[in-house]
Amino acid sequence: QVHLVESGGGSVEAGGSLRLSCAASEYTFSSGSMAWFRQSPGNVREGVAAMTYYGSTFYADSVTGRFTISKDNAQNLLYLQMNALKPEDTAMYYCATGFRGDAARGGARLDPAYAYWGQGTQVIVSS
């Protein structure tokens, strides 16, 4: 059973930064794609950033240039560095792994086609 645990969420003012972390048990991030998603009340879950096994990265247009996904294979940790945060970034953020989508289409990594999900960490950005 793969277990993902996110941390690092919190409340910040617009323009601030946060770094989210995702720890995995019984699974190695180095073995497949992984991603960060977010969901706010009344909205669908949105792919924010994803990274393939080979290190290729994909970002939603809304966060390109502000967010960076990275991983530490030795520590089995996934990160999301979020800079220049905006109020519209307020959401519950989830990490996911175990990609089940169309591997031939890179952008598919931002679709919620993952087998394993964490419980989420809340990010609140005030104006």
Coordinates of C-alpha atoms in Angstrom, one line a residue:
Q1 CA 0.0 0.0 0.0
V2 CA 1.5 3.3 -1.1
H3 CA 1.1 6.1 1.4
L4 CA 1.8 9.7 0.5
V5 CA 2.0 12.5 3.0
E6 CA 2.1 16.2 2.1
S7 CA 3.4 19.0 4.3
G8 CA 4.4 22.6 4.1
G9 CA 1.1 24.3 3.5
G10 CA 0.1 27.4 5.4
S11 CA -1.1 30.9 5.2
V12 CA 1.0 33.6 3.4
E13 CA 0.4 37.0 1.9
A14 CA 0.4 37.6 -1.8
G15 CA 3.9 37.6 -3.2
G16 CA 5.2 35.2 -0.6
S17 CA 6.6 31.7 -1.0
L18 CA 6.0 28.3 0.3
R19 CA 7.6 24.9 -0.3
L20 CA 5.4 21.8 -0.2
S21 CA 6.9 18.4 0.4
C22 CA 5.5 15.0 -0.2
A23 CA 6.9 11.9 1.4
A24 CA 6.2 8.4 0.1
S25 CA 6.3 5.0 1.8
E26 CA 6.4 1.7 0.0
Y27 CA 7.1 3.5 -3.2
T28 CA 10.1 5.0 -4.9
F29 CA 9.6 8.3 -6.7
S30 CA 12.5 7.5 -9.0
S31 CA 10.5 4.8 -10.6
G32 CA 7.7 6.8 -12.3
S33 CA 6.0 10.1 -12.9
M34 CA 4.7 12.2 -10.1
A35 CA 2.7 15.4 -9.8
W36 CA 1.1 18.1 -7.8
F37 CA -2.6 18.9 -8.0
R38 CA -4.8 21.5 -6.3
Q39 CA -8.5 21.8 -5.7
S40 CA -10.5 24.7 -4.3
P41 CA -14.1 24.5 -3.2
G42 CA -16.5 24.2 -6.2
N43 CA -13.7 23.6 -8.7
V44 CA -12.3 20.5 -10.3
R45 CA -8.9 19.1 -9.3
E46 CA -6.3 20.9 -11.4
G47 CA -2.9 19.6 -12.4
V48 CA -0.2 22.1 -11.3
A49 CA 3.1 20.5 -12.0
A50 CA 4.4 17.1 -13.0
M51 CA 7.7 15.4 -13.5
T52 CA 8.5 12.2 -15.5
Y53 CA 10.9 9.5 -14.5
Y54 CA 13.5 11.1 -16.8
G55 CA 13.1 14.5 -15.2
S56 CA 10.9 16.2 -17.8
T57 CA 8.6 18.8 -16.2
F58 CA 5.2 20.1 -17.1
Y59 CA 3.4 23.0 -15.6
A60 CA -0.1 24.5 -15.7
D61 CA 0.0 27.9 -17.6
S62 CA -1.2 29.6 -14.4
V63 CA 1.9 28.7 -12.4
T64 CA 4.6 28.6 -15.1
G65 CA 7.5 30.7 -14.0
R66 CA 6.4 30.8 -10.4
F67 CA 6.3 27.1 -9.3
T68 CA 9.0 24.5 -9.5
I69 CA 8.6 20.8 -9.1
S70 CA 11.6 18.8 -7.9
K71 CA 12.5 15.5 -6.2
D72 CA 15.1 14.0 -4.0
N73 CA 15.4 10.4 -4.9
A74 CA 17.7 9.6 -2.0
Q75 CA 15.2 11.0 0.5
N76 CA 12.2 9.8 -1.5
L77 CA 10.7 13.3 -1.3
L78 CA 8.8 15.3 -3.9
Y79 CA 8.8 19.1 -3.6
L80 CA 6.8 22.0 -5.0
Q81 CA 8.5 25.4 -4.6
M82 CA 5.9 28.1 -4.9
N83 CA 7.0 31.7 -5.4
A84 CA 5.1 34.9 -6.1
L85 CA 1.9 33.4 -4.7
K86 CA -1.4 34.9 -5.6
P87 CA -4.8 34.7 -3.9
E88 CA -6.0 32.5 -6.7
D89 CA -3.4 29.9 -5.7
T90 CA -5.4 29.2 -2.5
A91 CA -6.4 25.6 -2.6
M92 CA -5.8 22.2 -1.1
Y93 CA -2.6 20.8 -2.7
Y94 CA -2.2 17.1 -3.3
C95 CA 0.7 15.0 -4.5
A96 CA 0.2 12.0 -6.7
T97 CA 2.1 9.2 -8.2
G98 CA 1.6 5.9 -10.0
F99 CA 0.8 7.5 -13.4
R100 CA -1.9 5.6 -15.3
G101 CA -2.5 7.9 -18.3
D102 CA -1.3 8.2 -21.8
A103 CA 2.5 7.9 -21.4
A104 CA 3.1 9.1 -25.0
R105 CA 1.6 12.5 -24.3
G106 CA 3.7 14.5 -21.9
G107 CA 1.0 16.9 -21.0
A108 CA -1.1 14.0 -19.8
R109 CA 0.9 14.0 -16.6
L110 CA -1.2 17.0 -15.6
D111 CA -4.4 14.9 -15.9
P112 CA -5.6 13.2 -12.6
A113 CA -4.7 9.8 -13.9
Y114 CA -2.8 8.6 -10.9
A115 CA -3.2 5.6 -8.7
Y116 CA -2.0 7.1 -5.5
W117 CA -2.9 10.3 -3.7
G118 CA -2.0 12.1 -0.5
Q119 CA -4.5 13.6 1.9
G120 CA -3.6 17.2 0.9
T121 CA -2.1 20.3 2.5
Q122 CA -3.9 23.6 2.6
V123 CA -2.4 26.7 1.1
I124 CA -4.1 30.1 1.8
V125 CA -2.9 33.2 0.1
S126 CA -4.3 36.5 1.3
S127 CA -4.3 39.7 -0.6

